[in-house]
Amino acid sequence: MAAMTVYFIPGLGADKRVFKHIQLPPGYSIEHINWLPPEQGESLTQYAQRLAAMIPEKEPFCLVGLSFGGMLATEISKFRHPEKTILIASIQSPNELPFYFKWAAPLKLHKVIPVGLFQQASIAKRLFTTETSEDKELLRKIIRESDPKFLRWAMGAILEWKTAQPIGKIYHIHGTGDRLLPIRYTKPTHLIPGAGHLMVMNRATEINQTLAAILVGNK
């Protein structure tokens, strides 16, 4: 039997390297979806449609999205119908955005706040997180290499995201200690106690166990 392909979409300001600790059970193989340059005025839903073109048609597949990647996975699942869609540290719709994100949208703050400030703050924060020294340095490197134009577009796309509720079953893994997307605004199906937003790096064993349970299980 051919392996089922699981496509992974990283989070904002990240790439496939954040999934370095992820391992899937036998019978499943990992493929990574890489970012495309956004087009002028492109919405999150329109961008998701272009990403979906990287997935071969008529072949069964599963989809995993981390943070911003989870929002895109939700959109892709509406017209490509994966066998299973799994969100990690993400949200299923703009209704689950914290209230302060919603306040920022009409003010267009994403257009005036320097993207470099966002990158510098993210890099500095790594000094106080629980990843290993190696993973901290990797995350700092990923953030430094992020395209400022893509970051600004993505922040705007999130704030302007408008969509219908997801179609079909969405599996959602969330850490109870997530500060970027607090759990109280979300409706996850699987919890990782005490885990933060980047639990794919520092709680990978539990994430791998949960992914295996979802992929192999019938629920």
mmCIF file with all atom_site columns, C-alpha atoms in Angstrom:
data_model
loop_
_atom_site.group_PDB
_atom_site.id
_atom_site.type_symbol
_atom_site.label_atom_id
_atom_site.label_alt_id
_atom_site.label_comp_id
_atom_site.label_asym_id
_atom_site.label_entity_id
_atom_site.label_seq_id
_atom_site.pdbx_PDB_ins_code
_atom_site.Cartn_x
_atom_site.Cartn_y
_atom_site.Cartn_z
_atom_site.occupancy
_atom_site.B_iso_or_equiv
_atom_site.pdbx_formal_charge
_atom_site.auth_seq_id
_atom_site.auth_comp_id
_atom_site.auth_asym_id
_atom_site.auth_atom_id
_atom_site.pdbx_PDB_model_num
ATOM 1   C CA . MET A 1 1   ? 0.000   0.000  0.000  1.00 0.00 ? 1   MET A CA 1
ATOM 2   C CA . ALA A 1 2   ? 1.346   3.454  -0.927 1.00 0.00 ? 2   ALA A CA 1
ATOM 3   C CA . ALA A 1 3   ? 1.966   5.848  1.925  1.00 0.00 ? 3   ALA A CA 1
ATOM 4   C CA . MET A 1 4   ? -0.629  8.529  2.597  1.00 0.00 ? 4   MET A CA 1
ATOM 5   C CA . THR A 1 5   ? 0.954   11.947 2.022  1.00 0.00 ? 5   THR A CA 1
ATOM 6   C CA . VAL A 1 6   ? 0.543   14.526 4.781  1.00 0.00 ? 6   VAL A CA 1
ATOM 7   C CA . TYR A 1 7   ? 1.177   18.100 3.634  1.00 0.00 ? 7   TYR A CA 1
ATOM 8   C CA . PHE A 1 8   ? 2.532   20.488 6.273  1.00 0.00 ? 8   PHE A CA 1
ATOM 9   C CA . ILE A 1 9   ? 2.099   24.278 6.152  1.00 0.00 ? 9   ILE A CA 1
ATOM 10  C CA . PRO A 1 10  ? 4.286   26.309 8.558  1.00 0.00 ? 10  PRO A CA 1
ATOM 11  C CA . GLY A 1 11  ? 3.353   29.374 10.557 1.00 0.00 ? 11  GLY A CA 1
ATOM 12  C CA . LEU A 1 12  ? 3.884   33.055 9.854  1.00 0.00 ? 12  LEU A CA 1
ATOM 13  C CA . GLY A 1 13  ? 7.561   33.974 9.828  1.00 0.00 ? 13  GLY A CA 1
ATOM 14  C CA . ALA A 1 14  ? 8.544   30.295 9.691  1.00 0.00 ? 14  ALA A CA 1
ATOM 15  C CA . ASP A 1 15  ? 9.296   27.568 7.190  1.00 0.00 ? 15  ASP A CA 1
ATOM 16  C CA . LYS A 1 16  ? 9.514   23.781 7.076  1.00 0.00 ? 16  LYS A CA 1
ATOM 17  C CA . ARG A 1 17  ? 12.424  23.781 9.529  1.00 0.00 ? 17  ARG A CA 1
ATOM 18  C CA . VAL A 1 18  ? 10.010  24.277 12.460 1.00 0.00 ? 18  VAL A CA 1
ATOM 19  C CA . PHE A 1 19  ? 8.753   20.726 11.800 1.00 0.00 ? 19  PHE A CA 1
ATOM 20  C CA . LYS A 1 20  ? 12.217  19.167 12.228 1.00 0.00 ? 20  LYS A CA 1
ATOM 21  C CA . HIS A 1 21  ? 11.080  17.113 15.257 1.00 0.00 ? 21  HIS A CA 1
ATOM 22  C CA . ILE A 1 22  ? 7.827   15.884 13.729 1.00 0.00 ? 22  ILE A CA 1
ATOM 23  C CA . GLN A 1 23  ? 7.571   12.171 12.961 1.00 0.00 ? 23  GLN A CA 1
ATOM 24  C CA . LEU A 1 24  ? 4.538   10.416 11.546 1.00 0.00 ? 24  LEU A CA 1
ATOM 25  C CA . PRO A 1 25  ? 3.438   6.815  12.090 1.00 0.00 ? 25  PRO A CA 1
ATOM 26  C CA . PRO A 1 26  ? 4.173   4.113  9.490  1.00 0.00 ? 26  PRO A CA 1
ATOM 27  C CA . GLY A 1 27  ? 2.076   4.498  6.373  1.00 0.00 ? 27  GLY A CA 1
ATOM 28  C CA . TYR A 1 28  ? 2.325   8.308  6.275  1.00 0.00 ? 28  TYR A CA 1
ATOM 29  C CA . SER A 1 29  ? 4.904   10.504 4.557  1.00 0.00 ? 29  SER A CA 1
ATOM 30  C CA . ILE A 1 30  ? 5.623   14.204 5.050  1.00 0.00 ? 30  ILE A CA 1
ATOM 31  C CA . GLU A 1 31  ? 5.625   16.776 2.267  1.00 0.00 ? 31  GLU A CA 1
ATOM 32  C CA . HIS A 1 32  ? 6.109   20.481 2.923  1.00 0.00 ? 32  HIS A CA 1
ATOM 33  C CA . ILE A 1 33  ? 4.221   23.293 1.234  1.00 0.00 ? 33  ILE A CA 1
ATOM 34  C CA . ASN A 1 34  ? 6.500   26.273 0.679  1.00 0.00 ? 34  ASN A CA 1
ATOM 35  C CA . TRP A 1 35  ? 5.370   29.886 0.637  1.00 0.00 ? 35  TRP A CA 1
ATOM 36  C CA . LEU A 1 36  ? 4.572   31.674 -2.613 1.00 0.00 ? 36  LEU A CA 1
ATOM 37  C CA . PRO A 1 37  ? 5.038   35.422 -3.079 1.00 0.00 ? 37  PRO A CA 1
ATOM 38  C CA . PRO A 1 38  ? 1.615   36.991 -2.419 1.00 0.00 ? 38  PRO A CA 1
ATOM 39  C CA . GLU A 1 39  ? -0.074  38.867 -5.225 1.00 0.00 ? 39  GLU A CA 1
ATOM 40  C CA . GLN A 1 40  ? -1.272  42.457 -4.943 1.00 0.00 ? 40  GLN A CA 1
ATOM 41  C CA . GLY A 1 41  ? -4.483  42.650 -2.917 1.00 0.00 ? 41  GLY A CA 1
ATOM 42  C CA . GLU A 1 42  ? -4.672  38.866 -2.503 1.00 0.00 ? 42  GLU A CA 1
ATOM 43  C CA . SER A 1 43  ? -6.903  37.582 0.285  1.00 0.00 ? 43  SER A CA 1
ATOM 44  C CA . LEU A 1 44  ? -6.074  34.693 2.571  1.00 0.00 ? 44  LEU A CA 1
ATOM 45  C CA . THR A 1 45  ? -8.638  32.525 0.764  1.00 0.00 ? 45  THR A CA 1
ATOM 46  C CA . GLN A 1 46  ? -7.224  33.380 -2.665 1.00 0.00 ? 46  GLN A CA 1
ATOM 47  C CA . TYR A 1 47  ? -3.706  32.631 -1.471 1.00 0.00 ? 47  TYR A CA 1
ATOM 48  C CA . ALA A 1 48  ? -4.895  29.275 -0.087 1.00 0.00 ? 48  ALA A CA 1
ATOM 49  C CA . GLN A 1 49  ? -6.245  28.392 -3.536 1.00 0.00 ? 49  GLN A CA 1
ATOM 50  C CA . ARG A 1 50  ? -2.808  28.953 -5.076 1.00 0.00 ? 50  ARG A CA 1
ATOM 51  C CA . LEU A 1 51  ? -1.090  26.889 -2.382 1.00 0.00 ? 51  LEU A CA 1
ATOM 52  C CA . ALA A 1 52  ? -3.552  24.077 -3.028 1.00 0.00 ? 52  ALA A CA 1
ATOM 53  C CA . ALA A 1 53  ? -2.259  23.837 -6.603 1.00 0.00 ? 53  ALA A CA 1
ATOM 54  C CA . MET A 1 54  ? 0.900   22.253 -5.143 1.00 0.00 ? 54  MET A CA 1
ATOM 55  C CA . ILE A 1 55  ? -1.149  19.253 -4.013 1.00 0.00 ? 55  ILE A CA 1
ATOM 56  C CA . PRO A 1 56  ? -1.737  16.646 -6.767 1.00 0.00 ? 56  PRO A CA 1
ATOM 57  C CA . GLU A 1 57  ? -5.384  16.137 -7.570 1.00 0.00 ? 57  GLU A CA 1
ATOM 58  C CA . LYS A 1 58  ? -7.167  12.775 -7.302 1.00 0.00 ? 58  LYS A CA 1
ATOM 59  C CA . GLU A 1 59  ? -4.726  11.491 -4.685 1.00 0.00 ? 59  GLU A CA 1
ATOM 60  C CA . PRO A 1 60  ? -5.893  11.091 -1.062 1.00 0.00 ? 60  PRO A CA 1
ATOM 61  C CA . PHE A 1 61  ? -3.972  13.262 1.370  1.00 0.00 ? 61  PHE A CA 1
ATOM 62  C CA . CYS A 1 62  ? -4.037  14.804 4.822  1.00 0.00 ? 62  CYS A CA 1
ATOM 63  C CA . LEU A 1 63  ? -3.263  18.387 5.738  1.00 0.00 ? 63  LEU A CA 1
ATOM 64  C CA . VAL A 1 64  ? -1.503  19.853 8.798  1.00 0.00 ? 64  VAL A CA 1
ATOM 65  C CA . GLY A 1 65  ? -1.223  23.588 9.387  1.00 0.00 ? 65  GLY A CA 1
ATOM 66  C CA . LEU A 1 66  ? 0.691   25.403 12.126 1.00 0.00 ? 66  LEU A CA 1
ATOM 67  C CA . SER A 1 67  ? -0.638  28.765 13.342 1.00 0.00 ? 67  SER A CA 1
ATOM 68  C CA . PHE A 1 68  ? -1.086  30.919 10.183 1.00 0.00 ? 68  PHE A CA 1
ATOM 69  C CA . GLY A 1 69  ? -0.615  27.715 8.205  1.00 0.00 ? 69  GLY A CA 1
ATOM 70  C CA . GLY A 1 70  ? -3.623  26.277 10.018 1.00 0.00 ? 70  GLY A CA 1
ATOM 71  C CA . MET A 1 71  ? -5.799  29.137 8.793  1.00 0.00 ? 71  MET A CA 1
ATOM 72  C CA . LEU A 1 72  ? -4.687  28.345 5.251  1.00 0.00 ? 72  LEU A CA 1
ATOM 73  C CA . ALA A 1 73  ? -5.277  24.621 5.815  1.00 0.00 ? 73  ALA A CA 1
ATOM 74  C CA . THR A 1 74  ? -8.835  25.412 6.905  1.00 0.00 ? 74  THR A CA 1
ATOM 75  C CA . GLU A 1 75  ? -9.436  27.298 3.660  1.00 0.00 ? 75  GLU A CA 1
ATOM 76  C CA . ILE A 1 76  ? -7.816  24.607 1.490  1.00 0.00 ? 76  ILE A CA 1
ATOM 77  C CA . SER A 1 77  ? -9.976  21.920 3.126  1.00 0.00 ? 77  SER A CA 1
ATOM 78  C CA . LYS A 1 78  ? -13.130 23.605 1.827  1.00 0.00 ? 78  LYS A CA 1
ATOM 79  C CA . PHE A 1 79  ? -12.379 22.912 -1.823 1.00 0.00 ? 79  PHE A CA 1
ATOM 80  C CA . ARG A 1 80  ? -9.782  20.122 -1.837 1.00 0.00 ? 80  ARG A CA 1
ATOM 81  C CA . HIS A 1 81  ? -11.345 17.875 0.843  1.00 0.00 ? 81  HIS A CA 1
ATOM 82  C CA . PRO A 1 82  ? -8.366  16.206 2.567  1.00 0.00 ? 82  PRO A CA 1
ATOM 83  C CA . GLU A 1 83  ? -8.913  12.920 4.359  1.00 0.00 ? 83  GLU A CA 1
ATOM 84  C CA . LYS A 1 84  ? -8.119  14.761 7.599  1.00 0.00 ? 84  LYS A CA 1
ATOM 85  C CA . THR A 1 85  ? -7.305  18.397 8.347  1.00 0.00 ? 85  THR A CA 1
ATOM 86  C CA . ILE A 1 86  ? -5.260  19.040 11.475 1.00 0.00 ? 86  ILE A CA 1
ATOM 87  C CA . LEU A 1 87  ? -4.551  22.455 12.970 1.00 0.00 ? 87  LEU A CA 1
ATOM 88  C CA . ILE A 1 88  ? -1.730  23.030 15.461 1.00 0.00 ? 88  ILE A CA 1
ATOM 89  C CA . ALA A 1 89  ? -1.760  26.197 17.610 1.00 0.00 ? 89  ALA A CA 1
ATOM 90  C CA . SER A 1 90  ? -4.168  27.835 15.195 1.00 0.00 ? 90  SER A CA 1
ATOM 91  C CA . ILE A 1 91  ? -7.795  28.868 14.709 1.00 0.00 ? 91  ILE A CA 1
ATOM 92  C CA . GLN A 1 92  ? -10.614 27.591 12.516 1.00 0.00 ? 92  GLN A CA 1
ATOM 93  C CA . SER A 1 93  ? -12.150 30.955 11.620 1.00 0.00 ? 93  SER A CA 1
ATOM 94  C CA . PRO A 1 94  ? -11.675 34.690 12.243 1.00 0.00 ? 94  PRO A CA 1
ATOM 95  C CA . ASN A 1 95  ? -14.324 34.391 14.954 1.00 0.00 ? 95  ASN A CA 1
ATOM 96  C CA . GLU A 1 96  ? -11.639 32.754 17.103 1.00 0.00 ? 96  GLU A CA 1
ATOM 97  C CA . LEU A 1 97  ? -9.192  35.650 16.839 1.00 0.00 ? 97  LEU A CA 1
ATOM 98  C CA . PRO A 1 98  ? -8.584  37.399 20.181 1.00 0.00 ? 98  PRO A CA 1
ATOM 99  C CA . PHE A 1 99  ? -10.457 40.696 20.532 1.00 0.00 ? 99  PHE A CA 1
ATOM 100 C CA . TYR A 1 100 ? -7.276  42.778 20.281 1.00 0.00 ? 100 TYR A CA 1
ATOM 101 C CA . PHE A 1 101 ? -6.657  41.438 16.766 1.00 0.00 ? 101 PHE A CA 1
ATOM 102 C CA . LYS A 1 102 ? -10.135 42.599 15.819 1.00 0.00 ? 102 LYS A CA 1
ATOM 103 C CA . TRP A 1 103 ? -9.407  46.061 17.226 1.00 0.00 ? 103 TRP A CA 1
ATOM 104 C CA . ALA A 1 104 ? -6.233  46.287 15.148 1.00 0.00 ? 104 ALA A CA 1
ATOM 105 C CA . ALA A 1 105 ? -8.013  45.518 11.862 1.00 0.00 ? 105 ALA A CA 1
ATOM 106 C CA . PRO A 1 106 ? -9.925  48.788 11.318 1.00 0.00 ? 106 PRO A CA 1
ATOM 107 C CA . LEU A 1 107 ? -6.879  50.785 12.443 1.00 0.00 ? 107 LEU A CA 1
ATOM 108 C CA . LYS A 1 108 ? -4.727  49.154 9.712  1.00 0.00 ? 108 LYS A CA 1
ATOM 109 C CA . LEU A 1 109 ? -1.889  48.809 12.210 1.00 0.00 ? 109 LEU A CA 1
ATOM 110 C CA . HIS A 1 110 ? -0.217  46.150 10.071 1.00 0.00 ? 110 HIS A CA 1
ATOM 111 C CA . LYS A 1 111 ? 0.507   48.884 7.506  1.00 0.00 ? 111 LYS A CA 1
ATOM 112 C CA . VAL A 1 112 ? 2.257   51.272 9.900  1.00 0.00 ? 112 VAL A CA 1
ATOM 113 C CA . ILE A 1 113 ? 4.082   49.064 12.420 1.00 0.00 ? 113 ILE A CA 1
ATOM 114 C CA . PRO A 1 114 ? 7.615   48.355 11.132 1.00 0.00 ? 114 PRO A CA 1
ATOM 115 C CA . VAL A 1 115 ? 7.952   44.674 10.239 1.00 0.00 ? 115 VAL A CA 1
ATOM 116 C CA . GLY A 1 116 ? 11.558  44.804 11.454 1.00 0.00 ? 116 GLY A CA 1
ATOM 117 C CA . LEU A 1 117 ? 10.253  45.604 14.933 1.00 0.00 ? 117 LEU A CA 1
ATOM 118 C CA . PHE A 1 118 ? 8.116   42.464 14.844 1.00 0.00 ? 118 PHE A CA 1
ATOM 119 C CA . GLN A 1 119 ? 11.127  40.398 13.780 1.00 0.00 ? 119 GLN A CA 1
ATOM 120 C CA . GLN A 1 120 ? 13.423  41.892 16.438 1.00 0.00 ? 120 GLN A CA 1
ATOM 121 C CA . ALA A 1 121 ? 10.856  41.300 19.181 1.00 0.00 ? 121 ALA A CA 1
ATOM 122 C CA . SER A 1 122 ? 10.358  37.694 18.066 1.00 0.00 ? 122 SER A CA 1
ATOM 123 C CA . ILE A 1 123 ? 14.116  37.084 18.047 1.00 0.00 ? 123 ILE A CA 1
ATOM 124 C CA . ALA A 1 124 ? 14.562  38.636 21.503 1.00 0.00 ? 124 ALA A CA 1
ATOM 125 C CA . LYS A 1 125 ? 11.743  36.546 22.943 1.00 0.00 ? 125 LYS A CA 1
ATOM 126 C CA . ARG A 1 126 ? 13.620  33.347 22.067 1.00 0.00 ? 126 ARG A CA 1
ATOM 127 C CA . LEU A 1 127 ? 16.022  34.130 24.942 1.00 0.00 ? 127 LEU A CA 1
ATOM 128 C CA . PHE A 1 128 ? 13.261  33.390 27.443 1.00 0.00 ? 128 PHE A CA 1
ATOM 129 C CA . THR A 1 129 ? 11.539  30.381 25.921 1.00 0.00 ? 129 THR A CA 1
ATOM 130 C CA . THR A 1 130 ? 11.983  26.691 26.641 1.00 0.00 ? 130 THR A CA 1
ATOM 131 C CA . GLU A 1 131 ? 13.347  25.434 23.326 1.00 0.00 ? 131 GLU A CA 1
ATOM 132 C CA . THR A 1 132 ? 16.831  23.948 23.341 1.00 0.00 ? 132 THR A CA 1
ATOM 133 C CA . SER A 1 133 ? 19.734  26.280 22.520 1.00 0.00 ? 133 SER A CA 1
ATOM 134 C CA . GLU A 1 134 ? 19.959  24.683 19.075 1.00 0.00 ? 134 GLU A CA 1
ATOM 135 C CA . ASP A 1 135 ? 16.256  25.212 18.398 1.00 0.00 ? 135 ASP A CA 1
ATOM 136 C CA . LYS A 1 136 ? 16.375  28.796 19.687 1.00 0.00 ? 136 LYS A CA 1
ATOM 137 C CA . GLU A 1 137 ? 19.157  29.602 17.264 1.00 0.00 ? 137 GLU A CA 1
ATOM 138 C CA . LEU A 1 138 ? 17.248  27.917 14.430 1.00 0.00 ? 138 LEU A CA 1
ATOM 139 C CA . LEU A 1 139 ? 14.130  29.962 15.205 1.00 0.00 ? 139 LEU A CA 1
ATOM 140 C CA . ARG A 1 140 ? 16.134  33.186 15.334 1.00 0.00 ? 140 ARG A CA 1
ATOM 141 C CA . LYS A 1 141 ? 17.655  32.296 11.962 1.00 0.00 ? 141 LYS A CA 1
ATOM 142 C CA . ILE A 1 142 ? 14.244  31.549 10.450 1.00 0.00 ? 142 ILE A CA 1
ATOM 143 C CA . ILE A 1 143 ? 12.841  34.857 11.703 1.00 0.00 ? 143 ILE A CA 1
ATOM 144 C CA . ARG A 1 144 ? 15.817  36.841 10.391 1.00 0.00 ? 144 ARG A CA 1
ATOM 145 C CA . GLU A 1 145 ? 15.392  35.227 6.976  1.00 0.00 ? 145 GLU A CA 1
ATOM 146 C CA . SER A 1 146 ? 11.661  35.962 6.753  1.00 0.00 ? 146 SER A CA 1
ATOM 147 C CA . ASP A 1 147 ? 10.547  38.184 3.875  1.00 0.00 ? 147 ASP A CA 1
ATOM 148 C CA . PRO A 1 148 ? 9.245   41.499 5.335  1.00 0.00 ? 148 PRO A CA 1
ATOM 149 C CA . LYS A 1 149 ? 6.853   41.960 2.411  1.00 0.00 ? 149 LYS A CA 1
ATOM 150 C CA . PHE A 1 150 ? 5.336   38.528 3.029  1.00 0.00 ? 150 PHE A CA 1
ATOM 151 C CA . LEU A 1 151 ? 5.017   39.205 6.773  1.00 0.00 ? 151 LEU A CA 1
ATOM 152 C CA . ARG A 1 152 ? 3.203   42.490 6.186  1.00 0.00 ? 152 ARG A CA 1
ATOM 153 C CA . TRP A 1 153 ? 0.844   40.915 3.639  1.00 0.00 ? 153 TRP A CA 1
ATOM 154 C CA . ALA A 1 154 ? 0.111   37.962 5.941  1.00 0.00 ? 154 ALA A CA 1
ATOM 155 C CA . MET A 1 155 ? -0.651  40.164 8.938  1.00 0.00 ? 155 MET A CA 1
ATOM 156 C CA . GLY A 1 156 ? -3.110  42.121 6.834  1.00 0.00 ? 156 GLY A CA 1
ATOM 157 C CA . ALA A 1 157 ? -4.643  38.959 5.373  1.00 0.00 ? 157 ALA A CA 1
ATOM 158 C CA . ILE A 1 158 ? -5.290  37.595 8.873  1.00 0.00 ? 158 ILE A CA 1
ATOM 159 C CA . LEU A 1 159 ? -6.920  40.827 10.050 1.00 0.00 ? 159 LEU A CA 1
ATOM 160 C CA . GLU A 1 160 ? -9.104  40.989 6.933  1.00 0.00 ? 160 GLU A CA 1
ATOM 161 C CA . TRP A 1 161 ? -9.947  37.262 6.857  1.00 0.00 ? 161 TRP A CA 1
ATOM 162 C CA . LYS A 1 162 ? -13.602 36.644 6.080  1.00 0.00 ? 162 LYS A CA 1
ATOM 163 C CA . THR A 1 163 ? -14.854 33.127 5.584  1.00 0.00 ? 163 THR A CA 1
ATOM 164 C CA . ALA A 1 164 ? -17.683 30.715 6.226  1.00 0.00 ? 164 ALA A CA 1
ATOM 165 C CA . GLN A 1 165 ? -17.414 28.093 8.929  1.00 0.00 ? 165 GLN A CA 1
ATOM 166 C CA . PRO A 1 166 ? -15.211 25.081 8.078  1.00 0.00 ? 166 PRO A CA 1
ATOM 167 C CA . ILE A 1 167 ? -16.746 22.224 6.119  1.00 0.00 ? 167 ILE A CA 1
ATOM 168 C CA . GLY A 1 168 ? -16.400 18.802 7.699  1.00 0.00 ? 168 GLY A CA 1
ATOM 169 C CA . LYS A 1 169 ? -14.332 17.635 10.637 1.00 0.00 ? 169 LYS A CA 1
ATOM 170 C CA . ILE A 1 170 ? -11.355 19.725 11.741 1.00 0.00 ? 170 ILE A CA 1
ATOM 171 C CA . TYR A 1 171 ? -8.886  18.296 14.262 1.00 0.00 ? 171 TYR A CA 1
ATOM 172 C CA . HIS A 1 172 ? -7.333  21.024 16.346 1.00 0.00 ? 172 HIS A CA 1
ATOM 173 C CA . ILE A 1 173 ? -4.339  20.571 18.678 1.00 0.00 ? 173 ILE A CA 1
ATOM 174 C CA . HIS A 1 174 ? -3.769  23.495 21.030 1.00 0.00 ? 174 HIS A CA 1
ATOM 175 C CA . GLY A 1 175 ? -1.551  24.227 24.009 1.00 0.00 ? 175 GLY A CA 1
ATOM 176 C CA . THR A 1 176 ? -3.217  25.469 27.171 1.00 0.00 ? 176 THR A CA 1
ATOM 177 C CA . GLY A 1 177 ? -0.329  27.909 27.637 1.00 0.00 ? 177 GLY A CA 1
ATOM 178 C CA . ASP A 1 178 ? -0.536  29.501 24.170 1.00 0.00 ? 178 ASP A CA 1
ATOM 179 C CA . ARG A 1 179 ? -0.219  33.279 24.609 1.00 0.00 ? 179 ARG A CA 1
ATOM 180 C CA . LEU A 1 180 ? -0.400  34.333 20.969 1.00 0.00 ? 180 LEU A CA 1
ATOM 181 C CA . LEU A 1 181 ? -3.707  32.559 20.299 1.00 0.00 ? 181 LEU A CA 1
ATOM 182 C CA . PRO A 1 182 ? -5.106  31.960 23.799 1.00 0.00 ? 182 PRO A CA 1
ATOM 183 C CA . ILE A 1 183 ? -7.085  28.782 24.197 1.00 0.00 ? 183 ILE A CA 1
ATOM 184 C CA . ARG A 1 184 ? -10.112 30.584 25.663 1.00 0.00 ? 184 ARG A CA 1
ATOM 185 C CA . TYR A 1 185 ? -10.959 31.944 22.217 1.00 0.00 ? 185 TYR A CA 1
ATOM 186 C CA . THR A 1 186 ? -10.671 28.574 20.467 1.00 0.00 ? 186 THR A CA 1
ATOM 187 C CA . LYS A 1 187 ? -12.440 25.214 20.391 1.00 0.00 ? 187 LYS A CA 1
ATOM 188 C CA . PRO A 1 188 ? -9.671  22.603 20.125 1.00 0.00 ? 188 PRO A CA 1
ATOM 189 C CA . THR A 1 189 ? -10.294 18.879 19.947 1.00 0.00 ? 189 THR A CA 1
ATOM 190 C CA . HIS A 1 190 ? -6.957  17.941 21.555 1.00 0.00 ? 190 HIS A CA 1
ATOM 191 C CA . LEU A 1 191 ? -5.088  19.736 24.352 1.00 0.00 ? 191 LEU A CA 1
ATOM 192 C CA . ILE A 1 192 ? -1.394  19.779 25.255 1.00 0.00 ? 192 ILE A CA 1
ATOM 193 C CA . PRO A 1 193 ? -1.300  20.911 28.924 1.00 0.00 ? 193 PRO A CA 1
ATOM 194 C CA . GLY A 1 194 ? 0.963   23.889 29.553 1.00 0.00 ? 194 GLY A CA 1
ATOM 195 C CA . ALA A 1 195 ? 2.267   24.001 25.976 1.00 0.00 ? 195 ALA A CA 1
ATOM 196 C CA . GLY A 1 196 ? 2.846   27.305 24.207 1.00 0.00 ? 196 GLY A CA 1
ATOM 197 C CA . HIS A 1 197 ? 2.528   28.488 20.637 1.00 0.00 ? 197 HIS A CA 1
ATOM 198 C CA . LEU A 1 198 ? 5.673   26.748 19.363 1.00 0.00 ? 198 LEU A CA 1
ATOM 199 C CA . MET A 1 199 ? 5.005   23.380 20.937 1.00 0.00 ? 199 MET A CA 1
ATOM 200 C CA . VAL A 1 200 ? 6.038   21.655 17.690 1.00 0.00 ? 200 VAL A CA 1
ATOM 201 C CA . MET A 1 201 ? 9.579   22.488 18.782 1.00 0.00 ? 201 MET A CA 1
ATOM 202 C CA . ASN A 1 202 ? 9.611   21.936 22.554 1.00 0.00 ? 202 ASN A CA 1
ATOM 203 C CA . ARG A 1 203 ? 6.740   19.444 23.017 1.00 0.00 ? 203 ARG A CA 1
ATOM 204 C CA . ALA A 1 204 ? 7.253   17.430 19.844 1.00 0.00 ? 204 ALA A CA 1
ATOM 205 C CA . THR A 1 205 ? 6.891   14.020 21.522 1.00 0.00 ? 205 THR A CA 1
ATOM 206 C CA . GLU A 1 206 ? 3.339   14.848 22.608 1.00 0.00 ? 206 GLU A CA 1
ATOM 207 C CA . ILE A 1 207 ? 2.525   16.424 19.251 1.00 0.00 ? 207 ILE A CA 1
ATOM 208 C CA . ASN A 1 208 ? 3.771   13.302 17.458 1.00 0.00 ? 208 ASN A CA 1
ATOM 209 C CA . GLN A 1 209 ? 1.662   11.077 19.705 1.00 0.00 ? 209 GLN A CA 1
ATOM 210 C CA . THR A 1 210 ? -1.414  13.208 19.079 1.00 0.00 ? 210 THR A CA 1
ATOM 211 C CA . LEU A 1 211 ? -0.859  13.304 15.332 1.00 0.00 ? 211 LEU A CA 1
ATOM 212 C CA . ALA A 1 212 ? -0.512  9.524  15.283 1.00 0.00 ? 212 ALA A CA 1
ATOM 213 C CA . ALA A 1 213 ? -3.744  9.108  17.239 1.00 0.00 ? 213 ALA A CA 1
ATOM 214 C CA . ILE A 1 214 ? -5.614  11.365 14.829 1.00 0.00 ? 214 ILE A CA 1
ATOM 215 C CA . LEU A 1 215 ? -4.161  9.947  11.617 1.00 0.00 ? 215 LEU A CA 1
ATOM 216 C CA . VAL A 1 216 ? -4.481  6.267  12.554 1.00 0.00 ? 216 VAL A CA 1
ATOM 217 C CA . GLY A 1 217 ? -7.673  6.587  14.589 1.00 0.00 ? 217 GLY A CA 1
ATOM 218 C CA . ASN A 1 218 ? -11.179 6.587  13.211 1.00 0.00 ? 218 ASN A CA 1
ATOM 219 C CA . LYS A 1 219 ? -12.439 9.550  15.208 1.00 0.00 ? 219 LYS A CA 1
#
